[in-house]
Amino acid sequence: MAIVEIKVPDIGDFSEVAVIEVLVQPGDTIKTEQSLITVESDKASMEIPSSQSGVVKDILVKLGDRVAQGSVILTMDAAANPPALAPANPAPANPAPQATVPSAPASAPALSAAVVASPSPEVAAALAAAPAAVPQAMPVHAPATAVPGALPHASPSIRKFARELGVPLEEVRGSGPKGRITEEDVKNFTKAVMSGGARTQAMAGAGASGDGAALGLLPWPKVDFEKFGPVQRQALSRIKKISGANLHRNWVMIPHVTNHDHADVTELESLRQQLNRENEKAGIKVTLLAFVIKAVVAALRKFPEFNTSLDGETLVYKQYFHIGFAADTPNGLVVPVLKNADQKGVLQISQELAELSKKAREGKLTPAEMTGGCFSISSLGGIGGRYFSPIINAPEVAILGLSKSFTEPVWNGEAFTPRLTLPMSLSYDHRVIDGALAARFNAYLGQLLGDFRRVML
Ligand code: CAO
């Protein structure tokens, strides 16, 4: 054995750089090319490898020191026949320092998957050493300092270590100088996630937490509303929580397009009023919705693509006609389903609509009364508005929104005449339905409602 000095090699354009990491200790057995220190300039950081193998004797640099080519890093009891790190390719005679370059984001699988699959010995050791308890202060989401798109501050060896673990480095809070991420930080992050004490942003997004992290969106704004005036807080109702999560998924996962059209319901309204007069004694009230359900069934028969659901890459065509309708209740939105609408007349549909609506408002719908729908209708006609964009009720592929009908002057070729017009907004899943087909469906529906006798054809 001979004592040798390991010096900073030629580091190119960098005349003096700061030592920001010391990666070895006295007594460590070092192999050739093993990283000894990390240095940092204004532009980049790099690890300085050892030119020799042996046992570290004295370390002659410390954090914050500035070093240049020729500075002695440490002294070493050099091995007689230095075994090199087994490189995949022959190492160059004077290996260049490994600079930290803006690496692509780790393409490693999610943390847990990477760890469970095949941990390297180093990773396995880190995990084995993980205590059951997790520091409470571990970040649950990206630390406040994480800027989307910014590179995390870490040396190449830490990046490599993080990649092996599948750790998203940009979510790790660095405890080193200038917020630099250390090996310990990566290990702590891993321990916290493995024990459930922290979540990666990908995990948070997968859990539909609504923070948008999985979509690469900014976090939801946190506002101290009380600062601006008095407020009251009320927990979301159970129905709102459930329907909200469903609406969110449907809105995000389905490429929606809405086709707006209208129907001339002047004659239909006369018929409806006449039927209501005739059935007053029987206590049956016919609403426009009942006619629309009947017309929708006829349109579904003519355009069966609207009575489908996507099952992976297969389209499931339904041979039944169960129509859902959105009902506004004190606790939130629910969608009762009127079953086998094709086998029922307008009067029976009206009766069932009234019963289901009552049950919905009283919170008495059974699960069976809210499942199995093929197509939904959201009617705001009793309230107001002109056109809107209803959200498709997955796994259905379309939904019809009805707004309040209004009287408008329509040119009949000779004169303007007052006509009752029903605005119709048809949202469709563009993966299944093309725009032209949607326009045809809506136009056909308009024809049926304009001349209801056509429903029988
Ligand atoms: N244009 C003009 N008037 C209309 C109309 C329309 N398109 N649709 C209904 N009306 C009238 C009805 O004729 C009735 O008037 P009369 O009492 O004078 O006869 C009045 O509006 C109330 O009707 P209704 O709303 O009670 O009955 P409905 O069968 O039309 O609707 C139901 C039932 C359950 C769909 C409805 O009560 C409801 O909850 N609508 C809200 C749906 C909703 O919230 N959708 C949004 C979902 S997305 O957030």
Short mmCIF file of C-alpha atoms and ligand atoms in Angstrom, two decimals:
data_model
loop_
_atom_site.label_atom_id
_atom_site.label_comp_id
_atom_site.label_asym_id
_atom_site.label_seq_id
_atom_site.Cartn_x
_atom_site.Cartn_y
_atom_site.Cartn_z
CA MET A 1 0.00 0.00 0.00
CA ALA A 2 1.11 3.55 -0.76
CA ILE A 3 -0.35 6.85 0.34
CA VAL A 4 -1.52 8.82 -2.68
CA GLU A 5 -3.26 12.16 -3.10
CA ILE A 6 -6.45 12.24 -5.10
CA LYS A 7 -6.80 15.57 -6.83
CA VAL A 8 -9.48 17.45 -8.73
CA PRO A 9 -8.95 16.61 -12.40
CA ASP A 10 -9.36 18.94 -15.35
CA ILE A 11 -12.90 20.18 -15.00
CA GLY A 12 -13.03 22.15 -18.18
CA ASP A 13 -14.16 25.74 -18.07
CA PHE A 14 -14.72 25.81 -14.33
CA SER A 15 -11.84 27.56 -12.59
CA GLU A 16 -13.12 27.43 -9.01
CA VAL A 17 -16.13 25.52 -7.88
CA ALA A 18 -17.77 24.99 -4.52
CA VAL A 19 -17.85 21.63 -2.78
CA ILE A 20 -21.49 20.94 -2.06
CA GLU A 21 -21.32 17.26 -1.13
CA VAL A 22 -18.67 14.97 0.34
CA LEU A 23 -19.66 11.47 -0.62
CA VAL A 24 -17.04 9.41 1.27
CA GLN A 25 -15.58 9.17 4.75
CA PRO A 26 -12.17 8.21 6.17
CA GLY A 27 -11.93 4.43 6.25
CA ASP A 28 -14.20 3.90 3.20
CA THR A 29 -12.94 1.46 0.59
CA ILE A 30 -13.12 3.22 -2.75
CA LYS A 31 -13.10 1.87 -6.25
CA THR A 32 -11.72 3.65 -9.26
CA GLU A 33 -14.30 6.05 -10.76
CA GLN A 34 -16.36 6.09 -7.60
CA SER A 35 -17.68 9.60 -6.88
CA LEU A 36 -15.86 11.38 -4.06
CA ILE A 37 -17.32 14.86 -3.94
CA THR A 38 -19.91 16.94 -5.77
CA VAL A 39 -18.93 20.40 -6.87
CA GLU A 40 -21.12 23.14 -8.22
CA SER A 41 -20.57 26.16 -10.42
CA ASP A 42 -23.09 28.81 -11.43
CA LYS A 43 -24.19 26.65 -14.34
CA ALA A 44 -23.94 23.01 -13.35
CA SER A 45 -23.00 20.52 -10.70
CA MET A 46 -20.77 17.52 -11.19
CA GLU A 47 -19.34 14.64 -9.27
CA ILE A 48 -15.60 14.16 -9.09
CA PRO A 49 -14.63 10.51 -9.40
CA SER A 50 -11.61 8.81 -7.87
CA SER A 51 -8.72 8.00 -10.17
CA GLN A 52 -7.55 5.24 -7.82
CA SER A 53 -8.95 2.47 -5.67
CA GLY A 54 -7.98 2.09 -2.05
CA VAL A 55 -8.96 3.09 1.48
CA VAL A 56 -9.67 6.75 2.30
CA LYS A 57 -7.24 8.10 4.88
CA ASP A 58 -7.82 11.85 5.27
CA ILE A 59 -10.37 14.06 3.60
CA LEU A 60 -8.90 17.46 2.87
CA VAL A 61 -11.99 19.33 1.67
CA LYS A 62 -15.19 20.24 3.43
CA LEU A 63 -18.59 21.57 2.40
CA GLY A 64 -18.36 25.09 1.06
CA ASP A 65 -14.66 24.92 0.14
CA ARG A 66 -13.79 26.15 -3.31
CA VAL A 67 -11.63 23.84 -5.37
CA ALA A 68 -9.96 23.96 -8.78
CA GLN A 69 -8.01 21.58 -10.97
CA GLY A 70 -5.19 20.12 -8.85
CA SER A 71 -6.82 20.73 -5.44
CA VAL A 72 -6.25 17.69 -3.20
CA ILE A 73 -9.51 16.07 -2.25
CA LEU A 74 -8.20 13.31 -0.02
CA THR A 75 -5.34 10.98 0.69
CA MET A 76 -5.71 7.28 0.22
CA ASP A 77 -3.95 4.01 0.95
CA ALA A 78 -3.89 3.00 -2.67
CA ALA A 79 -4.47 -0.63 -3.58
CA ALA A 80 -1.68 -2.40 -5.44
CA ASN A 81 -3.93 -3.57 -8.29
CA PRO A 82 -6.82 -1.21 -8.30
CA PRO A 83 -9.99 -3.04 -9.29
CA ALA A 84 -12.08 -0.76 -11.44
CA LEU A 85 -15.83 -0.52 -11.11
CA ALA A 86 -17.07 -3.06 -13.61
CA PRO A 87 -18.02 -0.71 -16.43
CA ALA A 88 -20.29 -1.91 -19.18
CA ASN A 89 -18.00 -0.16 -21.66
CA PRO A 90 -14.26 0.36 -21.31
CA ALA A 91 -13.64 3.48 -19.22
CA PRO A 92 -11.76 6.34 -20.86
CA ALA A 93 -8.18 6.93 -19.72
CA ASN A 94 -9.13 10.23 -18.07
CA PRO A 95 -12.78 9.92 -17.21
CA ALA A 96 -14.48 13.25 -17.45
CA PRO A 97 -16.41 14.40 -14.42
CA GLN A 98 -20.07 13.51 -14.67
CA ALA A 99 -21.98 16.74 -15.00
CA THR A 100 -25.54 17.17 -13.87
CA VAL A 101 -27.45 17.81 -17.02
CA PRO A 102 -31.12 18.57 -17.13
CA SER A 103 -32.17 14.96 -17.31
CA ALA A 104 -35.57 13.97 -18.58
CA PRO A 105 -38.05 13.40 -15.79
CA ALA A 106 -37.61 9.93 -14.33
CA SER A 107 -39.48 7.55 -16.54
CA ALA A 108 -39.43 4.95 -13.83
CA PRO A 109 -42.70 3.38 -12.84
CA ALA A 110 -44.64 4.58 -9.84
CA LEU A 111 -42.81 4.31 -6.59
CA SER A 112 -44.46 1.28 -5.14
CA ALA A 113 -44.33 -0.65 -8.40
CA ALA A 114 -40.64 0.05 -8.85
CA VAL A 115 -39.82 -0.98 -5.35
CA VAL A 116 -41.86 -4.12 -5.37
CA ALA A 117 -40.63 -5.22 -8.78
CA SER A 118 -36.89 -5.62 -8.30
CA PRO A 119 -35.07 -3.36 -5.93
CA SER A 120 -31.34 -3.00 -6.42
CA PRO A 121 -29.26 -4.06 -3.40
CA GLU A 122 -28.79 -0.40 -2.54
CA VAL A 123 -32.52 0.27 -2.70
CA ALA A 124 -33.34 -2.90 -0.84
CA ALA A 125 -30.96 -1.84 1.92
CA ALA A 126 -32.55 1.59 2.09
CA LEU A 127 -35.97 0.04 2.40
CA ALA A 128 -34.89 -2.54 4.93
CA ALA A 129 -33.54 0.27 7.06
CA ALA A 130 -36.82 2.15 6.88
CA PRO A 131 -38.39 2.54 10.31
CA ALA A 132 -42.08 1.82 10.64
CA ALA A 133 -42.79 5.27 11.94
CA VAL A 134 -42.63 8.11 9.49
CA PRO A 135 -41.66 11.64 10.23
CA GLN A 136 -44.88 13.65 10.44
CA ALA A 137 -43.36 16.51 8.55
CA MET A 138 -43.01 14.57 5.31
CA PRO A 139 -44.52 16.44 2.41
CA VAL A 140 -47.82 14.99 1.29
CA HIS A 141 -47.72 16.87 -1.97
CA ALA A 142 -45.09 18.84 -3.72
CA PRO A 143 -43.37 21.23 -1.36
CA ALA A 144 -44.39 24.81 -1.73
CA THR A 145 -41.06 25.57 -3.35
CA ALA A 146 -41.60 23.09 -6.20
CA VAL A 147 -42.03 25.06 -9.38
CA PRO A 148 -43.70 23.14 -12.22
CA GLY A 149 -41.12 22.33 -14.85
CA ALA A 150 -38.15 23.37 -12.67
CA LEU A 151 -35.32 20.90 -12.24
CA PRO A 152 -34.81 19.52 -8.76
CA HIS A 153 -31.51 20.45 -7.18
CA ALA A 154 -29.63 17.15 -6.87
CA SER A 155 -26.38 15.52 -7.92
CA PRO A 156 -26.20 12.82 -10.62
CA SER A 157 -25.79 10.03 -8.09
CA ILE A 158 -28.89 11.20 -6.21
CA ARG A 159 -30.81 11.38 -9.47
CA LYS A 160 -29.73 7.84 -10.28
CA PHE A 161 -30.70 6.66 -6.81
CA ALA A 162 -34.10 8.36 -7.13
CA ARG A 163 -34.64 6.83 -10.56
CA GLU A 164 -33.96 3.35 -9.20
CA LEU A 165 -36.58 3.89 -6.53
CA GLY A 166 -39.03 5.56 -8.88
CA VAL A 167 -39.02 8.60 -6.63
CA PRO A 168 -40.28 11.78 -8.32
CA LEU A 169 -37.35 13.98 -7.35
CA GLU A 170 -39.24 17.20 -7.99
CA GLU A 171 -41.52 16.29 -5.08
CA VAL A 172 -38.70 15.74 -2.58
CA ARG A 173 -37.84 18.60 -0.27
CA GLY A 174 -34.07 19.10 -0.18
CA SER A 175 -32.45 19.54 3.20
CA GLY A 176 -28.93 20.21 1.88
CA PRO A 177 -27.29 23.53 1.19
CA LYS A 178 -29.49 25.76 -1.01
CA GLY A 179 -32.26 23.17 -0.77
CA ARG A 180 -30.15 20.49 -2.38
CA ILE A 181 -31.69 17.00 -2.25
CA THR A 182 -29.54 14.50 -0.39
CA GLU A 183 -29.63 10.71 -0.34
CA GLU A 184 -31.20 10.93 3.09
CA ASP A 185 -34.02 13.10 1.69
CA VAL A 186 -34.78 10.51 -1.00
CA LYS A 187 -34.76 7.71 1.58
CA ASN A 188 -37.05 9.64 3.91
CA PHE A 189 -39.46 10.38 1.08
CA THR A 190 -39.51 6.69 0.14
CA LYS A 191 -40.14 5.62 3.72
CA ALA A 192 -42.96 8.11 4.08
CA VAL A 193 -44.70 6.99 0.89
CA MET A 194 -44.24 3.29 1.64
CA SER A 195 -45.80 3.63 5.06
CA GLY A 196 -48.72 5.70 3.78
CA GLY A 197 -47.54 8.84 5.54
CA ALA A 198 -47.14 10.71 2.27
CA ARG A 199 -48.40 10.51 -1.26
CA THR A 200 -46.77 11.33 -4.55
CA GLN A 201 -48.62 13.74 -6.80
CA ALA A 202 -49.38 10.88 -9.20
CA MET A 203 -50.99 8.93 -6.37
CA ALA A 204 -52.99 11.96 -5.32
CA GLY A 205 -54.23 12.43 -8.88
CA ALA A 206 -55.12 8.75 -9.22
CA GLY A 207 -57.21 9.09 -6.09
CA ALA A 208 -59.26 11.80 -7.78
CA SER A 209 -58.40 14.19 -5.01
CA GLY A 210 -59.20 16.97 -7.37
CA ASP A 211 -55.85 18.68 -6.97
CA GLY A 212 -55.08 18.31 -10.69
CA ALA A 213 -51.54 17.11 -10.01
CA ALA A 214 -51.89 14.08 -12.28
CA LEU A 215 -52.82 16.41 -15.12
CA GLY A 216 -49.85 18.62 -14.42
CA LEU A 217 -52.14 21.43 -13.27
CA LEU A 218 -51.41 24.00 -10.64
CA PRO A 219 -52.65 23.15 -7.16
CA TRP A 220 -56.11 24.39 -6.24
CA PRO A 221 -55.86 27.98 -4.93
CA LYS A 222 -55.82 28.20 -1.16
CA VAL A 223 -57.60 31.37 -0.11
CA ASP A 224 -58.09 32.66 3.39
CA PHE A 225 -61.67 33.75 2.71
CA GLU A 226 -62.14 35.08 6.26
CA LYS A 227 -59.57 37.72 5.43
CA PHE A 228 -62.05 39.34 3.07
CA GLY A 229 -65.24 39.05 5.11
CA PRO A 230 -67.38 36.72 7.23
CA VAL A 231 -68.08 33.26 5.81
CA GLN A 232 -69.98 30.13 6.79
CA ARG A 233 -68.80 26.59 6.16
CA GLN A 234 -71.02 23.63 5.32
CA ALA A 235 -69.89 20.11 4.51
CA LEU A 236 -70.95 18.81 1.09
CA SER A 237 -73.93 16.46 1.23
CA ARG A 238 -73.36 12.76 0.60
CA ILE A 239 -75.13 12.99 -2.76
CA LYS A 240 -73.09 16.04 -3.79
CA LYS A 241 -69.87 14.21 -2.93
CA ILE A 242 -70.86 11.14 -4.93
CA SER A 243 -72.34 12.98 -7.89
CA GLY A 244 -69.45 15.45 -7.88
CA ALA A 245 -66.88 12.68 -8.17
CA ASN A 246 -68.87 11.07 -10.99
CA LEU A 247 -69.35 14.33 -12.86
CA HIS A 248 -65.67 15.12 -12.49
CA ARG A 249 -64.61 11.76 -13.88
CA ASN A 250 -67.09 11.99 -16.77
CA TRP A 251 -66.08 15.53 -17.63
CA VAL A 252 -62.38 14.66 -17.62
CA MET A 253 -62.55 11.24 -19.29
CA ILE A 254 -65.15 11.80 -22.02
CA PRO A 255 -64.42 14.06 -24.97
CA HIS A 256 -67.69 15.97 -24.92
CA VAL A 257 -69.21 17.95 -27.76
CA THR A 258 -72.64 19.54 -27.49
CA ASN A 259 -74.96 19.98 -30.48
CA HIS A 260 -77.63 22.64 -30.03
CA ASP A 261 -80.89 22.51 -31.95
CA HIS A 262 -84.55 23.25 -31.30
CA ALA A 263 -87.93 21.71 -31.84
CA ASP A 264 -91.20 23.39 -32.74
CA VAL A 265 -93.44 22.08 -29.95
CA THR A 266 -96.44 24.31 -30.65
CA GLU A 267 -98.73 21.43 -31.64
CA LEU A 268 -97.30 19.13 -28.99
CA GLU A 269 -98.03 21.68 -26.28
CA SER A 270 -101.67 21.88 -27.46
CA LEU A 271 -101.89 18.11 -27.29
CA ARG A 272 -100.30 18.08 -23.82
CA GLN A 273 -102.76 20.65 -22.51
CA GLN A 274 -105.67 18.77 -24.03
CA LEU A 275 -104.48 15.50 -22.43
CA ASN A 276 -104.11 17.23 -19.09
CA ARG A 277 -107.65 18.56 -19.28
CA GLU A 278 -108.93 15.08 -20.15
CA ASN A 279 -106.96 13.35 -17.40
CA GLU A 280 -107.41 15.93 -14.68
CA LYS A 281 -109.94 13.78 -12.86
CA ALA A 282 -107.64 10.76 -12.98
CA GLY A 283 -104.96 12.91 -11.35
CA ILE A 284 -102.48 12.35 -14.18
CA LYS A 285 -100.35 15.29 -15.23
CA VAL A 286 -98.54 14.99 -18.51
CA THR A 287 -95.33 17.01 -18.79
CA LEU A 288 -93.27 17.71 -21.84
CA LEU A 289 -90.58 15.40 -20.52
CA ALA A 290 -92.82 12.35 -20.98
CA PHE A 291 -93.22 13.17 -24.70
CA VAL A 292 -89.51 13.78 -25.06
CA ILE A 293 -88.72 10.38 -23.49
CA LYS A 294 -91.00 8.70 -26.00
CA ALA A 295 -89.44 10.62 -28.89
CA VAL A 296 -85.91 9.84 -27.62
CA VAL A 297 -86.71 6.12 -27.70
CA ALA A 298 -87.74 6.44 -31.35
CA ALA A 299 -84.51 8.34 -32.09
CA LEU A 300 -82.44 5.70 -30.29
CA ARG A 301 -84.04 3.05 -32.50
CA LYS A 302 -83.13 5.01 -35.62
CA PHE A 303 -79.61 5.86 -34.36
CA PRO A 304 -78.55 2.84 -32.27
CA GLU A 305 -75.04 4.29 -31.69
CA PHE A 306 -76.67 6.52 -29.08
CA ASN A 307 -77.83 3.47 -27.15
CA THR A 308 -74.35 2.08 -26.58
CA SER A 309 -71.55 2.00 -24.03
CA LEU A 310 -67.83 1.67 -24.53
CA ASP A 311 -66.34 -1.48 -23.04
CA GLY A 312 -62.64 -1.01 -23.70
CA GLU A 313 -62.39 -1.06 -27.47
CA THR A 314 -65.77 -2.74 -27.91
CA LEU A 315 -69.06 -0.95 -28.36
CA VAL A 316 -71.96 -2.54 -26.50
CA TYR A 317 -75.29 -2.03 -28.30
CA LYS A 318 -78.22 -2.27 -25.92
CA GLN A 319 -81.45 -3.86 -27.00
CA TYR A 320 -83.42 -2.22 -24.22
CA PHE A 321 -84.50 1.38 -23.62
CA HIS A 322 -84.04 2.61 -20.06
CA ILE A 323 -84.04 6.41 -19.91
CA GLY A 324 -82.50 8.31 -17.01
CA PHE A 325 -83.60 11.82 -16.09
CA ALA A 326 -81.76 14.25 -13.85
CA ALA A 327 -83.82 15.25 -10.83
CA ASP A 328 -83.07 18.25 -8.71
CA THR A 329 -83.49 17.36 -5.03
CA PRO A 330 -82.81 19.29 -1.81
CA ASN A 331 -79.75 17.11 -1.28
CA GLY A 332 -78.40 17.38 -4.80
CA LEU A 333 -78.66 15.83 -8.21
CA VAL A 334 -79.84 12.23 -8.71
CA VAL A 335 -80.70 10.36 -11.90
CA PRO A 336 -83.66 7.97 -11.58
CA VAL A 337 -84.06 5.57 -14.49
CA LEU A 338 -87.38 4.94 -16.19
CA LYS A 339 -87.17 1.34 -17.33
CA ASN A 340 -88.45 -0.07 -20.65
CA ALA A 341 -89.72 3.27 -21.91
CA ASP A 342 -90.31 1.68 -25.33
CA GLN A 343 -93.04 -0.50 -23.83
CA LYS A 344 -94.94 2.36 -22.16
CA GLY A 345 -97.32 5.05 -23.35
CA VAL A 346 -96.97 8.76 -22.59
CA LEU A 347 -99.55 8.61 -19.78
CA GLN A 348 -97.80 5.73 -18.02
CA ILE A 349 -94.44 7.44 -18.47
CA SER A 350 -95.89 10.63 -16.96
CA GLN A 351 -97.15 8.70 -13.94
CA GLU A 352 -93.84 6.92 -13.41
CA LEU A 353 -91.93 10.17 -13.86
CA ALA A 354 -94.00 11.77 -11.12
CA GLU A 355 -93.47 8.80 -8.79
CA LEU A 356 -89.73 8.59 -9.40
CA SER A 357 -89.35 12.38 -9.03
CA LYS A 358 -91.21 12.29 -5.69
CA LYS A 359 -89.06 9.43 -4.44
CA ALA A 360 -85.95 11.29 -5.59
CA ARG A 361 -86.92 14.43 -3.67
CA GLU A 362 -87.68 12.36 -0.56
CA GLY A 363 -84.38 10.49 -0.86
CA LYS A 364 -86.23 7.17 -1.20
CA LEU A 365 -84.92 5.91 -4.53
CA THR A 366 -83.55 2.39 -4.44
CA PRO A 367 -80.23 1.56 -6.16
CA ALA A 368 -82.21 -0.45 -8.75
CA GLU A 369 -84.15 2.71 -9.63
CA MET A 370 -80.94 4.58 -10.35
CA THR A 371 -79.07 2.03 -12.45
CA GLY A 372 -79.24 0.49 -15.90
CA GLY A 373 -79.77 3.71 -17.86
CA CYS A 374 -79.05 3.86 -21.61
CA PHE A 375 -79.43 7.57 -22.26
CA SER A 376 -80.19 10.49 -19.96
CA ILE A 377 -82.23 13.66 -20.18
CA SER A 378 -81.58 16.73 -18.09
CA SER A 379 -84.60 19.02 -18.18
CA LEU A 380 -84.27 22.56 -16.93
CA GLY A 381 -87.40 23.50 -18.84
CA GLY A 382 -89.43 24.13 -15.70
CA ILE A 383 -86.79 26.60 -14.51
CA GLY A 384 -85.32 28.63 -17.36
CA GLY A 385 -82.27 29.19 -19.52
CA ARG A 386 -81.79 28.70 -23.27
CA TYR A 387 -79.04 26.20 -24.03
CA PHE A 388 -76.48 24.47 -21.82
CA SER A 389 -73.89 21.68 -21.96
CA PRO A 390 -75.02 18.67 -19.94
CA ILE A 391 -72.32 16.25 -18.77
CA ILE A 392 -72.64 12.71 -20.09
CA ASN A 393 -73.62 10.13 -17.49
CA ALA A 394 -70.94 7.42 -18.04
CA PRO A 395 -70.97 4.76 -19.33
CA GLU A 396 -73.71 6.24 -21.50
CA VAL A 397 -72.54 8.04 -24.63
CA ALA A 398 -74.99 10.91 -24.87
CA ILE A 399 -77.30 13.12 -22.84
CA LEU A 400 -80.04 15.52 -23.91
CA GLY A 401 -80.45 18.86 -22.17
CA LEU A 402 -83.83 20.60 -22.42
CA SER A 403 -84.27 24.29 -21.69
CA LYS A 404 -87.38 26.38 -21.24
CA SER A 405 -89.50 26.64 -24.36
CA PHE A 406 -90.25 30.12 -25.65
CA THR A 407 -92.41 31.65 -28.31
CA GLU A 408 -90.63 33.11 -31.31
CA PRO A 409 -91.75 34.42 -34.68
CA VAL A 410 -91.10 31.86 -37.41
CA TRP A 411 -91.37 32.55 -41.14
CA ASN A 412 -93.74 30.04 -42.75
CA GLY A 413 -93.10 31.18 -46.33
CA GLU A 414 -95.78 33.85 -46.27
CA ALA A 415 -95.75 35.38 -42.86
CA PHE A 416 -94.17 35.26 -39.41
CA THR A 417 -96.20 33.15 -37.03
CA PRO A 418 -95.69 32.62 -33.28
CA ARG A 419 -94.24 29.17 -32.60
CA LEU A 420 -93.34 27.51 -29.31
CA THR A 421 -89.69 26.53 -29.51
CA LEU A 422 -87.94 23.99 -27.32
CA PRO A 423 -84.13 24.40 -27.06
CA MET A 424 -82.33 21.03 -27.13
CA SER A 425 -78.66 20.51 -26.23
CA LEU A 426 -77.26 17.10 -27.07
CA SER A 427 -73.87 16.29 -25.52
CA TYR A 428 -72.20 13.24 -27.03
CA ASP A 429 -69.05 11.20 -26.57
CA HIS A 430 -67.01 12.04 -29.63
CA ARG A 431 -65.11 8.74 -29.36
CA VAL A 432 -68.33 6.96 -30.29
CA ILE A 433 -70.44 9.52 -32.10
CA ASP A 434 -69.41 11.81 -34.92
CA GLY A 435 -70.68 15.37 -35.14
CA ALA A 436 -72.74 14.66 -38.25
CA LEU A 437 -74.54 11.80 -36.55
CA ALA A 438 -75.27 13.95 -33.52
CA ALA A 439 -76.69 16.69 -35.74
CA ARG A 440 -78.90 14.10 -37.47
CA PHE A 441 -80.09 12.69 -34.14
CA ASN A 442 -81.01 16.11 -32.82
CA ALA A 443 -82.68 17.17 -36.07
CA TYR A 444 -84.68 13.92 -36.11
CA LEU A 445 -85.73 14.45 -32.52
CA GLY A 446 -86.90 17.92 -33.52
CA GLN A 447 -89.00 16.45 -36.33
CA LEU A 448 -90.58 13.92 -33.97
CA LEU A 449 -91.48 16.56 -31.40
CA GLY A 450 -92.71 18.85 -34.17
CA ASP A 451 -95.09 16.17 -35.41
CA PHE A 452 -95.54 13.59 -32.69
CA ARG A 453 -97.44 11.20 -34.99
CA ARG A 454 -94.06 10.29 -36.47
CA VAL A 455 -93.11 8.58 -33.20
CA MET A 456 -95.43 5.75 -34.17
CA LEU A 457 -93.76 5.15 -37.50
N1 CAO B 1 -90.38 24.51 -21.32
C1 CAO B 1 -91.34 25.19 -20.68
N2 CAO B 1 -91.96 24.71 -19.60
C2 CAO B 1 -91.60 23.50 -19.17
C3 CAO B 1 -90.62 22.75 -19.79
C4 CAO B 1 -90.00 23.30 -20.93
N3 CAO B 1 -89.03 22.65 -21.58
N4 CAO B 1 -90.47 21.60 -19.12
C5 CAO B 1 -91.32 21.63 -18.09
N5 CAO B 1 -92.01 22.77 -18.12
C6 CAO B 1 -93.04 23.20 -17.22
C7 CAO B 1 -93.99 22.08 -16.93
O1 CAO B 1 -94.97 21.98 -17.91
C8 CAO B 1 -94.53 22.53 -15.61
O2 CAO B 1 -95.45 23.59 -15.80
P1 CAO B 1 -96.98 23.48 -15.34
O3 CAO B 1 -96.93 23.15 -13.89
O4 CAO B 1 -97.54 24.81 -15.63
O5 CAO B 1 -97.55 22.40 -16.17
C9 CAO B 1 -93.35 23.17 -14.93
O6 CAO B 1 -92.46 23.49 -15.98
C10 CAO B 1 -92.64 22.27 -13.95
O7 CAO B 1 -92.33 21.02 -14.53
P2 CAO B 1 -91.49 19.97 -13.68
O8 CAO B 1 -90.08 20.37 -13.72
O9 CAO B 1 -92.09 19.80 -12.37
O10 CAO B 1 -91.73 18.63 -14.40
P3 CAO B 1 -90.88 17.95 -15.52
O11 CAO B 1 -91.53 16.66 -15.82
O12 CAO B 1 -90.69 18.86 -16.66
O13 CAO B 1 -89.48 17.66 -14.84
C11 CAO B 1 -87.91 16.83 -13.30
C12 CAO B 1 -89.30 16.73 -13.81
C13 CAO B 1 -87.67 15.83 -12.22
C14 CAO B 1 -86.93 16.59 -14.45
C15 CAO B 1 -87.67 18.24 -12.80
O14 CAO B 1 -88.53 18.50 -11.72
C16 CAO B 1 -86.28 18.52 -12.35
O15 CAO B 1 -85.83 18.13 -11.28
N6 CAO B 1 -85.54 19.24 -13.19
C17 CAO B 1 -84.17 19.64 -12.88
C18 CAO B 1 -83.17 18.75 -13.57
C19 CAO B 1 -81.79 19.26 -13.31
O16 CAO B 1 -81.46 19.74 -12.26
N7 CAO B 1 -80.96 19.19 -14.35
C20 CAO B 1 -79.64 19.71 -14.29
C21 CAO B 1 -78.69 18.60 -14.21
S1 CAO B 1 -77.08 19.16 -14.36
O17 CAO B 1 -76.88 19.97 -13.03
#
